[in-house]
Amino acid sequence: MITNKLQAIFLIFLLQLGIVSHGFSQKINRQQVVSRHNVSIKAVDSLSSLTVGNGGFAFTVDVTGLQSFPEYYKKGVPLGTQSEWGWHSYPNPDNLKFEETLQDYEQNGRKVSYSIQGKGNERGKQATEYYRVNQHRLQLGNIGLDIYKKDGSLASISDLKNVNQSLNLWTGIITSEFTVEGVKVKVITATYQESDAIAVRIESPLLVQGRIKLRVRFPYPNGAFKDEGTNFEDNEKHKSGIISQNQKRATFEHQLDDSKYYLAAQWTNTGKAEQKSPHYFTITPQKGKADFEISCVFSEAPVKENAVASFAQTKNNSELTWEKFWKSGAAVDFAGSTDKRANELERRVVLSQYLTKVQCAGNFPPQETGLTYNSWYGKPHLEMYWWHAAHYALWGRTEYLEKSLGWYGQIAGKAKALAQRQGYEGVRWQKMTDHDGEESPSSVGAFLIWQQPHYIYLAELAYKNNKDKVTLNKYKDLIFATADFMASFPTYDAVTKKYNLGKGIIPAQECFEPMETFNPTYELAYWSWALEVAQQWRVRSGLARNEKWDNVIKNLAPLPVKDGVYLATESTPDCYDPGNRRLNDHPAVLAAFSTLPAVHGLDQPTMLRTFDLVEKVWNWERTWGWDFPLVAMTATRLNQPEKAVNALFKDITTNTYLPNGHNYQDGRLTIYLPGNGGILAAVALMCAGSEGQNIENPGFPKDGTWKVKWEGLNKMP
C-alpha cells in the first residue's frame, strides 16, 4: 500500500515537471484495442467493401474477398485497384495548349492570369476540359471470381448466402466466407507491403468440381469526375493480352495510348490462363483439389518469376508489417468510459489509422478518395494535404508524413513558374494537381491560398519530432521560398497602412467571389503564424530574420470583427445574416483557432462568441466531413470539452462513418479520407493538447463519463 502511494506521488511529481505526459500512467494493450474493432460483414452491402493495401497501392474487395461484382458495388464503395504510378492521358490531336486555359483578371491594379473553367471561346473551353481530365489516375484491373452454378450459369451476387467476412486489423488480412447453392467458399486476401501485389487463398469443394475460375478484366478510363473502374466498353480503344504463360504463371499486358503496364499472376497446383473476350481473361485451376493460391503483381515493367511472393510469404509479410505499424507511434484507449459514444469514437480512431495507412501513406499527397476510386479525376488537392497527413506526426509516425512531404521538392520548379507567371516571388503551391505538379483549371481552386502555409506547418511538425539538422536542412529552402511568396502576395493599403490578403482570393470556405473578397479570418491567422515559423527556421539555420517577412507580419490586416464576433472575411460584414449563402460550406472562421494557436491578436472570448454563433446559425447539412474535427479542435482550444465531443458526433450525413470506417459524404463521395485524417488530428489535440497547454485530456469532459488513456501522442502547435 505504501509502495503504491509512493509510486502515485512520484508519478504526479513527474507529470507536474512535464517529464511524463498525461495519459502515460497505464500501458495500453494495443492489440486488444485494435482487435475489438475488427470489421465484420454479415450481408452484401455495397457501402461495406473492404480494402487491403500499403499506402501506395490498394485493392478493394466485395464479400467474395475479391472483385467479383464491381457493377453491384459501383454506386457504393467501388472495387478499385489503384497504384501511385498508374496514370493515363487521352491523346491531344488538336494540340491544345495549357496556356489556352488562362484568363487575366484585374487584381489590385495589375493583371494576373489564372487557369480557370468556362472560358468564352470554344477552344479555350476544350483546353480547360482536356487539362482537367488529363492526367487521370487509372483503375488498373479487376480481379474476381467466376463461380458456376450446377446448371452451368454464372452465379450472381444474389446467389451468395451465409456471408461472413472479416477484416483483421492487426494483420491487415481479409477472410471471406459464403455459400453458393449450399456449398461453402472461403477466400483469404492479403497485400504485400512493399510491392503492388495481392495474394489470395481459395478453399472450396467447388474447386474440385471445376466450378470456380479466377477472372481478370481490364477497364478503360471513363474520363469522368468519378471513375469506379467499371467501364468494360470501349474495347477498341485499348489493348490487352497474355504475353507469356505456363501451367503456374501468366503475364498480362495492358496498353492504353501511351500508358502500358503489366499484371503477373503466379499460382499453386496447375492452371490455365485464357482470353475470353478482348479484355476478359480467366485462370482455371486444376480440377480435383479443394484449394488454390494465387499472387498477382501490378507493375510498370514485366516482373520476373522469382519476384512474385507466394501467398504464404505475402500473408506473413502483412502480419509482420501491420503488427509493427500498430506497435509504433501512438495509441488511444477509451475502455471503461460510460459515455455511450466512446466505443464509436474509438472505432473511428482505429479504423481511420488503418484506412489512412492503406490509402494515404505513399510518396505523394493522396486524392480525397485515396486509392479506391477517382474523384476529381484522381488528382490530389493540396489544400487537403494537411487533413490527410498532419496526423502522422501528431501520432508519432512522422516517417509517413515525410514520405509524401518530400514530393514538394520534385514539383517546386512548377510552383515557382506559377508564382512568376502571376508576378510573385518564391513558390505558389498548386491546388488541384497531378503527381507531376501540373495545374488543373478550376474556377475555385485557382484562387485558393490556404494550401500555401501547409508546407511550413507540416515541415515544422517533422522538425519538432525529429529535432535534428538533417530535417532542418531538408526543408528549409522550400520553407523560405514558400514564405517569399506569402510575403509578396499581400497588397499594401495606403489608407489603412496594412497589408491585405486579396482581392483575388477564395477562402477555405469556397462560397465567395474571388474579385470581391479580402481578409478572411482564417487565412490572415494562418499567414501570420506561418511567416513567423519561417522566421524561426531562419534563426535555427543561423540566418537573420527576413525584414520583408517581418514587415508583413507586423502590418498584416487585423482579424475582422463585427458585433463582438469574427467575420468570415472583412469584405462580408453580413456573413451571419439569416439566409446568407455564406452560412454554407466549411465554417472556416473557426479554423483560425483549431489547428492554430491564438496568433495575430486572436482574442479567445471573441472566438468563443463566434463559436456559439456559428453553432447556432450554420447550415450544417451543407458541410464536409473534416469540418466536424475542425470544430472539435476549436472547442478544445476554447476549453469547451463537451462541445468538442458533441462536434465529433453531430448528426449530419457528412459526419457518417460506415462499417468499414470510411467517412461517407453523399452518393458521389461515398468515401472521404480528409474526414478520417481529421478525426485523428482532432483526437490527438483532445488528448495531448497544444504546446503550452497543461490541461489533462483537454477535449474530453471531466464529469467521469470518459476514461481516456493514451500514449505516444505529440502536442499540436
XYZ file of C-alpha atoms in Angstrom:
717
model
C 0.000 0.000 0.000
C 2.805 2.394 0.931
C 4.657 1.452 -2.233
C 1.597 2.204 -4.357
C 1.141 5.587 -2.667
C 4.782 6.470 -3.220
C 4.523 5.462 -6.866
C 1.440 7.627 -7.281
C 3.105 10.626 -5.621
C 6.203 10.173 -7.783
C 4.093 9.948 -10.953
C 2.228 13.150 -10.051
C 5.596 14.822 -9.463
C 6.815 13.720 -12.895
C 3.605 14.904 -14.537
C 3.965 18.315 -12.943
C 7.540 18.563 -14.181
C 6.447 17.551 -17.674
C 8.812 14.548 -17.662
C 5.887 12.163 -18.182
C 2.959 13.076 -20.434
C -0.654 12.828 -19.324
C -2.168 9.510 -20.359
C 1.050 7.539 -19.911
C 0.163 6.241 -16.478
C -1.137 2.924 -17.782
C 0.293 0.849 -20.591
C -2.219 0.223 -23.360
C -2.802 -3.279 -24.697
C -2.691 -2.173 -28.317
C -3.685 -5.462 -29.886
C -6.743 -5.588 -27.668
C -7.788 -2.047 -28.601
C -7.278 -2.630 -32.328
C -8.846 -6.090 -32.436
C -12.075 -5.122 -30.763
C -12.819 -3.065 -33.870
C -12.153 -5.749 -36.462
C -14.708 -5.269 -39.216
C -17.386 -7.940 -39.545
C -19.710 -8.058 -42.564
C -22.701 -10.423 -42.445
C -24.614 -9.373 -45.559
C -23.996 -7.972 -49.008
C -23.763 -4.194 -48.726
C -22.270 -2.039 -51.469
C -21.097 0.510 -48.872
C -19.214 -2.079 -46.815
C -16.466 -3.172 -49.172
C -13.068 -3.688 -47.552
C -9.568 -2.728 -48.635
C -6.087 -4.146 -48.289
C -3.083 -2.082 -49.269
C 0.206 -0.496 -48.326
C -0.208 3.258 -48.813
C 0.972 3.320 -52.421
C -1.284 0.535 -53.684
C -4.762 -0.523 -52.630
C -7.149 -3.300 -53.599
C -10.805 -3.088 -52.558
C -12.977 -6.211 -52.411
C -16.591 -7.275 -52.138
C -17.923 -10.049 -49.895
C -16.141 -12.690 -52.002
C -12.759 -11.319 -50.893
C -12.070 -10.299 -54.479
C -13.694 -8.002 -57.040
C -16.335 -10.379 -58.334
C -19.278 -7.957 -58.605
C -17.935 -4.491 -59.457
C -21.133 -3.322 -61.130
C -23.155 -4.004 -57.977
C -20.703 -2.008 -55.838
C -20.359 0.819 -58.352
C -22.685 3.203 -56.516
C -21.388 2.197 -53.098
C -17.696 1.963 -52.257
C -16.305 0.807 -55.623
C -13.969 -2.148 -56.036
C -10.863 -0.261 -57.062
C -7.294 -1.285 -57.823
C -5.046 1.744 -57.860
C -1.358 2.486 -57.552
C 0.651 5.670 -57.266
C 2.261 5.131 -60.669
C -0.913 4.342 -62.610
C -1.795 7.427 -64.682
C -3.097 7.946 -68.210
C -3.801 10.787 -70.627
C -6.070 10.725 -73.649
C -4.489 11.801 -76.958
C -4.443 15.513 -77.745
C -4.973 15.547 -81.539
C -5.940 19.233 -81.584
C -2.683 20.203 -79.846
C -4.499 22.078 -77.104
C -2.151 24.217 -75.013
C -2.341 24.779 -71.268
C -1.881 28.496 -71.927
C -5.295 28.457 -73.589
C -6.883 27.858 -70.173
C -5.512 31.129 -68.792
C -7.566 34.227 -68.212
C -6.337 37.614 -66.995
C -8.033 39.307 -64.055
C -7.618 42.887 -62.916
C -6.330 42.388 -59.401
C -5.213 45.209 -57.137
C -4.155 47.397 -60.027
C -2.474 44.829 -62.257
C -3.312 41.863 -64.444
C -2.892 38.348 -63.015
C -3.516 35.185 -65.041
C -5.390 32.177 -63.675
C -6.169 28.784 -65.176
C -9.935 28.607 -64.902
C -13.002 26.840 -66.227
C -15.611 28.341 -68.521
C -13.500 30.441 -70.859
C -15.618 32.176 -73.503
C -14.123 30.829 -76.724
C -14.707 27.236 -77.816
C -11.047 26.273 -77.993
C -10.464 27.675 -74.508
C -13.307 25.509 -73.201
C -11.816 22.458 -74.893
C -8.390 23.169 -73.391
C -9.931 23.627 -69.952
C -11.728 20.304 -70.175
C -8.677 18.486 -71.512
C -6.348 19.667 -68.781
C -8.887 18.988 -66.026
C -9.342 15.408 -67.209
C -5.703 14.683 -68.060
C -3.736 13.182 -66.475
C -6.179 10.922 -64.633
C -5.449 8.057 -62.293
C -6.055 4.572 -63.663
C -8.138 1.734 -62.338
C -5.515 -0.931 -63.060
C -7.627 -4.052 -63.220
C -10.430 -6.098 -61.787
C -9.636 -9.493 -60.221
C -12.644 -11.549 -59.220
C -14.241 -14.969 -59.183
C -16.380 -16.596 -61.849
C -18.462 -19.090 -59.869
C -20.599 -21.533 -61.824
C -23.853 -22.980 -60.556
C -24.964 -26.559 -61.126
C -26.798 -25.579 -64.301
C -23.621 -24.063 -65.732
C -24.703 -20.428 -65.385
C -22.607 -17.842 -63.597
C -23.604 -17.141 -60.011
C -24.929 -13.645 -59.374
C -24.468 -11.713 -56.170
C -27.959 -12.773 -55.071
C -26.756 -16.398 -55.150
C -24.291 -15.701 -52.320
C -25.683 -16.822 -48.975
C -24.390 -17.113 -45.387
C -21.986 -14.223 -45.837
C -19.367 -13.989 -43.083
C -16.498 -11.627 -43.867
C -13.964 -10.099 -41.507
C -11.036 -7.711 -41.685
C -8.373 -8.468 -39.092
C -6.948 -5.001 -38.498
C -3.921 -6.257 -36.567
C -2.772 -8.328 -39.559
C -4.360 -6.468 -42.480
C -5.919 -9.713 -43.759
C -9.484 -10.218 -45.000
C -11.233 -13.581 -44.576
C -14.423 -14.063 -46.581
C -16.845 -16.968 -46.287
C -20.105 -17.570 -48.131
C -22.059 -20.347 -49.785
C -23.334 -20.874 -53.313
C -26.121 -23.451 -53.647
C -25.235 -24.639 -50.164
C -21.524 -25.174 -50.904
C -19.041 -23.208 -48.812
C -16.374 -20.953 -50.293
C -13.580 -19.397 -48.218
C -11.210 -16.708 -49.516
C -8.265 -15.180 -47.649
C -6.897 -11.914 -49.085
C -3.643 -10.124 -48.235
C -1.413 -7.443 -49.726
C 2.363 -7.457 -49.844
C 3.507 -4.327 -48.048
C 6.479 -3.484 -50.270
C 5.018 -4.036 -53.736
C 1.790 -3.633 -55.677
C 0.724 -7.206 -55.053
C -2.158 -9.176 -53.630
C -2.258 -12.833 -52.742
C -5.318 -14.994 -52.261
C -6.084 -18.470 -50.927
C -9.363 -20.039 -52.058
C -10.819 -23.094 -50.322
C -13.989 -24.792 -51.607
C -15.375 -28.103 -52.845
C -16.396 -26.104 -55.917
C -12.738 -26.059 -56.932
C -12.722 -29.847 -57.020
C -15.627 -29.724 -59.453
C -14.026 -27.046 -61.637
C -16.765 -24.538 -60.843
C -14.525 -21.641 -59.755
C -12.273 -19.647 -62.036
C -10.268 -16.548 -61.311
C -11.297 -13.666 -63.573
C -9.129 -10.751 -64.727
C -10.673 -7.768 -66.521
C -9.027 -4.539 -67.646
C -11.338 -1.500 -67.717
C -10.908 1.629 -69.776
C -10.962 5.032 -68.030
C -14.291 6.792 -68.314
C -12.841 10.330 -68.329
C -15.354 11.430 -65.694
C -15.007 13.152 -62.332
C -15.640 9.763 -60.740
C -14.191 6.550 -62.160
C -15.386 3.397 -60.407
C -13.372 1.061 -62.637
C -16.414 -0.460 -64.334
C -16.070 0.805 -67.910
C -15.791 -2.515 -69.717
C -16.868 -0.951 -73.003
C -14.642 0.939 -75.464
C -12.814 -2.301 -76.296
C -11.236 -0.853 -79.422
C -9.535 1.981 -77.521
C -7.062 -0.211 -75.622
C -5.219 -3.490 -75.937
C -4.629 -6.345 -73.539
C -3.284 -9.839 -73.877
C -1.300 -12.709 -72.390
C 2.322 -12.224 -73.381
C 3.685 -15.333 -71.625
C 2.399 -18.253 -69.577
C 2.997 -21.760 -68.326
C 0.992 -24.054 -66.052
C 1.719 -21.950 -62.954
C 2.136 -18.427 -64.226
C 0.874 -15.855 -66.717
C 1.848 -12.300 -67.577
C -0.775 -9.921 -68.912
C -0.042 -6.678 -70.743
C -2.433 -3.744 -70.889
C -1.850 -0.722 -73.125
C -3.905 2.472 -73.292
C -2.476 5.059 -75.664
C 0.961 5.901 -74.216
C 0.343 4.063 -70.926
C 1.410 0.448 -70.589
C 1.620 -1.820 -67.563
C 1.634 -5.479 -66.601
C -0.018 -7.979 -64.330
C 1.960 -11.046 -63.308
C -0.107 -13.895 -61.861
C 1.527 -16.909 -60.237
C -0.315 -19.805 -58.621
C -0.006 -23.170 -56.886
C -1.060 -26.508 -58.363
C -1.557 -26.087 -62.073
C -3.900 -23.972 -64.095
C -4.503 -22.364 -67.415
C -4.925 -18.717 -68.383
C -7.017 -17.908 -71.428
C -8.667 -14.925 -73.049
C -12.473 -14.987 -73.266
C -13.000 -11.578 -74.894
C -10.845 -8.523 -75.684
C -10.130 -7.544 -72.043
C -11.606 -10.503 -70.135
C -9.353 -13.368 -69.008
C -9.817 -16.416 -66.817
C -7.417 -18.620 -64.897
C -8.819 -22.124 -64.456
C -7.379 -24.141 -61.541
C -6.752 -27.845 -61.938
C -9.779 -29.940 -61.006
C -9.670 -32.345 -58.077
C -8.087 -30.058 -55.472
C -10.069 -28.099 -52.907
C -7.629 -25.202 -52.504
C -5.917 -22.735 -54.797
C -3.419 -19.976 -54.046
C -2.553 -17.147 -56.413
C -0.443 -13.991 -56.240
C -0.931 -11.027 -58.572
C 1.542 -8.181 -59.062
C 0.794 -4.984 -60.963
C 3.870 -3.236 -62.349
C 5.145 -0.743 -64.896
C 7.552 -3.344 -66.303
C 7.322 -7.155 -66.536
C 8.072 -8.901 -63.245
C 10.435 -11.849 -63.047
C 9.158 -15.112 -61.639
C 11.286 -15.021 -58.506
C 9.979 -11.523 -57.714
C 6.409 -12.724 -57.102
C 5.825 -13.559 -53.446
C 3.738 -16.625 -52.638
C 0.517 -16.462 -50.662
C 2.310 -17.661 -47.527
C 5.046 -15.055 -47.950
C 2.516 -12.286 -48.572
C 0.395 -13.284 -45.584
C 3.440 -13.385 -43.330
C 4.642 -10.048 -44.669
C 1.266 -8.464 -43.982
C 1.101 -9.848 -40.453
C 4.596 -8.671 -39.503
C 4.300 -5.249 -41.128
C 0.917 -4.434 -39.650
C 1.969 -5.551 -36.177
C 4.975 -3.244 -36.464
C 2.702 -0.390 -37.551
C 0.284 -0.823 -34.664
C 3.125 -1.021 -32.154
C 4.683 2.167 -33.498
C 3.634 5.694 -32.695
C 0.636 6.439 -30.524
C -2.426 4.635 -29.218
C -5.666 5.739 -27.564
C -7.936 3.631 -25.368
C -11.429 4.677 -24.243
C -12.345 1.416 -22.487
C -14.229 1.933 -19.252
C -15.970 5.122 -20.403
C -19.661 5.339 -19.588
C -20.442 7.820 -22.356
C -22.138 5.638 -24.961
C -20.260 7.410 -27.753
C -16.827 6.354 -26.508
C -16.726 2.968 -28.227
C -17.822 4.506 -31.513
C -15.140 7.196 -31.297
C -12.540 4.536 -30.574
C -13.803 2.575 -33.592
C -13.439 5.611 -35.825
C -9.946 6.277 -34.468
C -8.744 2.713 -35.018
C -10.281 2.336 -38.477
C -9.044 5.770 -39.533
C -5.497 4.698 -38.694
C -5.956 1.610 -40.837
C -7.559 3.429 -43.758
C -5.064 6.287 -43.887
C -2.181 3.806 -43.706
C -3.691 1.824 -46.609
C -4.839 4.763 -48.724
C -2.690 7.805 -47.887
C 0.772 6.677 -46.766
C 2.610 6.743 -50.070
C 5.137 9.000 -51.735
C 2.641 11.602 -52.970
C -0.220 13.609 -51.497
C -3.319 11.425 -51.952
C -6.570 12.230 -53.668
C -9.578 12.681 -51.395
C -10.852 9.177 -52.180
C -7.422 7.646 -51.707
C -6.577 4.642 -53.856
C -10.125 3.295 -54.103
C -11.693 5.281 -56.922
C -11.234 8.572 -58.725
C -12.742 11.800 -57.554
C -11.719 14.958 -59.367
C -10.083 12.596 -61.923
C -7.792 11.076 -59.281
C -5.902 14.299 -58.617
C -4.660 15.404 -55.196
C -5.917 18.659 -53.684
C -3.059 20.300 -51.827
C -5.336 22.276 -49.500
C -6.478 18.886 -48.193
C -2.936 17.607 -47.662
C -2.879 18.802 -44.040
C -6.019 16.773 -43.359
C -4.553 13.678 -44.963
C -1.101 13.833 -43.398
C -0.718 16.001 -40.278
C -1.965 13.235 -38.016
C 1.070 11.073 -38.833
C 3.341 13.486 -36.993
C 0.843 14.027 -34.166
C 0.581 10.257 -33.711
C 4.351 9.734 -33.669
C 4.567 8.263 -37.175
C 6.405 11.151 -38.760
C 8.083 8.929 -41.330
C 4.759 8.526 -43.163
C 4.333 12.289 -43.369
C 7.845 12.775 -44.654
C 7.394 10.214 -47.444
C 4.950 12.494 -49.233
C 6.270 15.817 -47.941
C 9.417 15.228 -49.978
C 7.322 15.326 -53.166
C 7.110 19.115 -52.903
C 10.763 19.307 -53.850
C 10.040 17.433 -57.071
C 7.434 19.921 -58.265
C 8.892 23.133 -56.810
C 10.029 24.274 -60.245
C 6.448 24.345 -61.481
C 5.295 26.090 -58.307
C 7.971 28.718 -58.904
C 6.851 29.136 -62.515
C 3.264 29.644 -61.325
C 4.363 32.375 -58.907
C 6.455 34.078 -61.587
C 3.629 33.960 -64.133
C 1.441 35.832 -61.669
C 4.137 38.306 -60.666
C 5.024 36.952 -57.221
C 8.209 35.802 -55.559
C 9.044 32.326 -54.309
C 6.772 29.354 -54.966
C 2.993 29.296 -55.163
C 1.833 25.775 -54.397
C -0.723 24.361 -56.762
C -4.203 23.446 -55.578
C -5.597 20.675 -57.798
C -2.666 18.942 -59.428
C -1.207 15.636 -60.521
C 1.978 13.882 -59.473
C 3.951 15.928 -61.993
C 2.799 19.158 -60.378
C 0.740 20.352 -63.331
C -2.071 22.809 -62.646
C -5.668 21.790 -63.260
C -8.009 24.518 -64.481
C -10.504 25.451 -61.791
C -12.665 28.500 -61.214
C -12.373 27.882 -57.466
C -9.047 26.149 -56.981
C -7.055 28.715 -58.935
C -7.897 31.354 -56.311
C -7.373 29.323 -53.130
C -4.394 30.260 -50.978
C -4.727 28.284 -47.752
C -2.715 25.388 -49.165
C 0.319 27.695 -49.158
C 1.185 27.609 -45.417
C 0.627 23.834 -45.153
C 4.174 23.090 -46.242
C 5.572 25.222 -43.416
C 3.185 23.694 -40.865
C 3.945 20.097 -41.799
C 7.700 20.626 -42.019
C 7.525 22.235 -38.576
C 5.787 19.144 -37.191
C 8.526 16.976 -38.686
C 11.257 19.162 -37.204
C 9.729 19.214 -33.730
C 9.507 15.435 -33.726
C 12.968 14.814 -35.195
C 14.823 17.792 -33.694
C 17.839 17.370 -35.963
C 19.818 19.331 -38.529
C 19.003 16.770 -41.203
C 15.336 17.755 -41.059
C 16.241 21.424 -40.892
C 18.404 21.234 -43.996
C 15.900 19.036 -45.845
C 13.033 21.531 -45.753
C 14.446 24.994 -45.069
C 14.952 26.124 -48.672
C 11.373 25.396 -49.657
C 10.100 26.907 -46.406
C 11.929 30.103 -47.317
C 10.576 30.017 -50.886
C 7.064 29.399 -49.548
C 7.415 32.383 -47.234
C 8.768 34.547 -50.053
C 5.515 34.052 -51.935
C 3.484 34.687 -48.793
C 5.279 37.979 -48.178
C 4.926 39.123 -51.791
C 1.253 38.176 -52.141
C -0.496 40.694 -49.806
C -1.358 44.140 -51.151
C -0.389 47.250 -49.198
C -3.287 49.606 -48.452
C -2.012 53.186 -48.248
C -5.132 54.269 -46.360
C -5.058 51.705 -43.565
C -1.286 51.232 -43.817
C -1.911 47.492 -43.639
C -1.299 44.550 -45.944
C -4.489 42.926 -47.214
C -4.990 39.349 -48.334
C -6.987 39.842 -51.513
C -8.825 40.848 -53.517
C -8.354 37.943 -55.864
C -8.788 35.075 -53.423
C -11.289 32.439 -52.394
C -11.013 31.371 -48.756
C -11.181 27.834 -47.418
C -14.926 28.417 -47.255
C -15.342 28.340 -51.004
C -18.649 30.205 -51.492
C -17.068 33.626 -52.062
C -16.456 35.684 -55.200
C -12.690 35.969 -55.707
C -12.559 39.531 -57.019
C -14.714 40.854 -54.184
C -13.110 39.001 -51.284
C -10.353 40.159 -48.958
C -9.002 39.487 -45.480
C -10.568 36.148 -44.470
C -10.046 35.493 -40.760
C -8.554 32.019 -41.079
C -6.114 32.880 -43.838
C -4.926 36.011 -42.008
C -4.151 33.970 -38.892
C -2.512 31.178 -40.884
C -0.436 33.678 -42.910
C 0.817 35.372 -39.755
C 1.631 32.104 -37.972
C 3.427 30.519 -40.918
C 5.555 33.577 -41.684
C 6.671 33.681 -38.050
C 7.534 29.974 -38.121
C 9.534 30.568 -41.313
C 11.473 33.239 -39.417
C 12.218 30.691 -36.690
C 13.613 28.381 -39.369
C 15.940 31.172 -40.479
C 17.167 31.638 -36.917
C 17.631 27.889 -36.458
C 19.669 27.902 -39.668
C 21.957 30.640 -38.376
C 20.389 33.370 -40.539
C 18.999 36.762 -39.642
C 15.266 37.345 -39.733
C 13.937 38.420 -43.126
C 12.986 42.106 -42.964
C 10.328 41.874 -45.657
C 8.611 38.997 -43.894
C 8.721 40.909 -40.604
C 7.171 43.942 -42.270
C 4.239 41.838 -43.473
C 3.861 40.073 -40.108
C 3.803 43.400 -38.285
C 1.447 45.165 -40.690
C -0.872 42.387 -41.871
C -4.523 43.413 -41.660
C -6.107 42.527 -38.309
C -8.670 39.773 -37.895
C -12.020 41.315 -38.884
C -14.562 41.739 -36.081
C -18.143 42.990 -36.036
C -20.625 42.955 -33.154
C -18.157 41.086 -30.966
C -17.575 38.121 -33.316
C -15.062 37.307 -36.030
C -16.262 37.658 -39.590
C -15.648 35.076 -42.281
C -13.969 37.875 -44.264
C -13.620 41.619 -43.843
C -15.395 42.016 -47.187
C -18.602 40.336 -45.927
C -19.869 42.124 -42.801
C -23.282 40.488 -43.416
C -21.928 36.925 -43.429
C -24.088 35.778 -40.474
C -27.360 37.269 -41.689
C -30.231 34.740 -41.978
C -30.483 33.106 -45.373
C -26.949 34.097 -46.319
C -25.278 31.595 -48.631
C -22.071 32.218 -46.680
C -23.504 30.058 -43.910
C -22.800 27.045 -46.145
C -19.636 25.020 -46.649
C -16.707 24.938 -44.207
C -17.078 27.083 -41.053
C -13.530 28.239 -41.737
C -13.724 31.234 -39.415
C -13.301 28.712 -36.565
C -10.169 27.310 -38.199
C -8.251 30.389 -37.028
C -8.214 28.703 -33.614
C -8.305 24.998 -34.461
C -5.075 23.732 -35.981
C -3.501 27.058 -34.987
C -2.816 28.584 -31.582
C -4.016 32.085 -30.734
C -1.968 34.263 -33.097
C -2.278 37.607 -34.864
C -4.158 39.152 -31.973
C -6.801 36.456 -31.750
C -8.973 37.004 -28.677
C -10.381 33.853 -27.105
C -13.605 35.396 -25.700
C -14.331 36.780 -29.177
C -13.686 33.384 -30.706
C -15.949 31.721 -28.125
C -18.769 34.097 -29.064
C -18.049 33.328 -32.724
C -18.113 29.606 -31.982
C -21.508 29.836 -30.281
C -22.944 31.938 -33.114
C -21.658 29.564 -35.795
C -23.078 26.621 -33.873
C -26.474 28.314 -33.851
C -26.806 29.688 -37.389
C -24.710 27.422 -39.618
C -26.252 25.251 -42.349
C -24.641 22.083 -41.048
C -26.201 19.957 -43.771
C -24.012 21.876 -46.242
C -20.693 20.965 -44.607
C -17.947 18.395 -45.226
C -16.508 15.534 -43.201
C -13.420 17.358 -41.948
C -15.486 20.275 -40.647
C -16.548 18.325 -37.567
C -12.992 17.576 -36.395
C -12.179 21.233 -37.139
C -14.988 22.378 -34.833
C -13.884 19.874 -32.192
C -10.355 21.297 -32.266
C -11.662 24.849 -31.840
C -13.820 23.759 -28.923
C -10.824 22.027 -27.345
C -8.678 25.160 -27.554
C -11.571 27.153 -26.071
C -11.701 24.744 -23.095
C -15.153 23.507 -24.093
C -14.686 19.709 -23.963
C -18.399 18.855 -24.071
C -18.743 20.870 -27.251
C -15.664 19.182 -28.687
C -17.152 15.715 -28.264
C -20.548 16.891 -29.474
C -18.948 18.238 -32.650
C -17.492 14.837 -33.473
C -20.949 13.293 -33.176
C -23.075 15.921 -34.844
C -25.929 14.055 -36.536
C -25.231 15.152 -40.097
C -24.957 12.935 -43.184
C -21.426 14.092 -43.991
C -20.389 13.032 -40.484
C -21.359 9.416 -41.182
C -18.757 6.667 -40.671
C -19.562 3.421 -42.464
C -18.996 -0.093 -41.062
C -15.648 -0.179 -42.901
C -14.642 3.098 -41.203
C -14.943 5.350 -44.246
C -16.365 8.855 -43.873
C -19.437 8.980 -46.139
C -20.437 12.294 -47.766
C -23.014 11.559 -50.442
C -23.640 9.361 -53.467
C -20.778 10.971 -55.343
C -18.241 10.829 -52.487
C -19.051 7.617 -50.672
C -15.638 7.769 -49.015
C -13.775 10.899 -47.946
C -10.399 10.434 -46.323
C -9.890 14.026 -45.060
C -12.595 13.154 -42.542
C -10.582 10.176 -41.306
C -7.384 12.183 -41.082
C -9.296 14.956 -39.345
C -10.616 12.578 -36.682
C -7.061 11.510 -35.852
C -5.771 15.082 -35.677
C -8.676 16.191 -33.504
C -8.319 13.296 -31.059
C -4.584 13.989 -30.783
C -5.346 17.567 -29.728
C -8.205 16.474 -27.449
C -5.855 14.096 -25.626
C -2.385 15.655 -25.709
C -3.398 19.288 -26.063
C -1.316 22.024 -27.629
C 2.067 23.486 -26.782
C 1.906 25.463 -23.571
C -1.378 23.842 -22.539
C -1.261 21.778 -19.341
C -4.871 20.572 -19.059
C -5.114 16.805 -18.978
C -7.164 15.471 -21.917
C -8.460 18.985 -22.690
C -11.011 17.829 -25.263
C -12.882 15.411 -23.010
C -15.426 16.150 -20.265
C -14.239 15.868 -16.669
C -17.543 14.524 -15.296
C -16.322 10.931 -15.069
C -18.095 9.700 -18.222
C -14.865 9.493 -20.228
C -11.943 7.303 -19.278
C -9.114 8.285 -21.586
C -5.762 6.541 -21.849
C -3.204 7.416 -24.459
C 0.472 7.088 -25.226
C 2.837 8.445 -27.849
C 0.836 11.469 -28.996
C 2.576 14.768 -29.733
C 1.219 18.185 -28.907
C -0.174 20.375 -31.652
C 1.330 23.864 -32.059
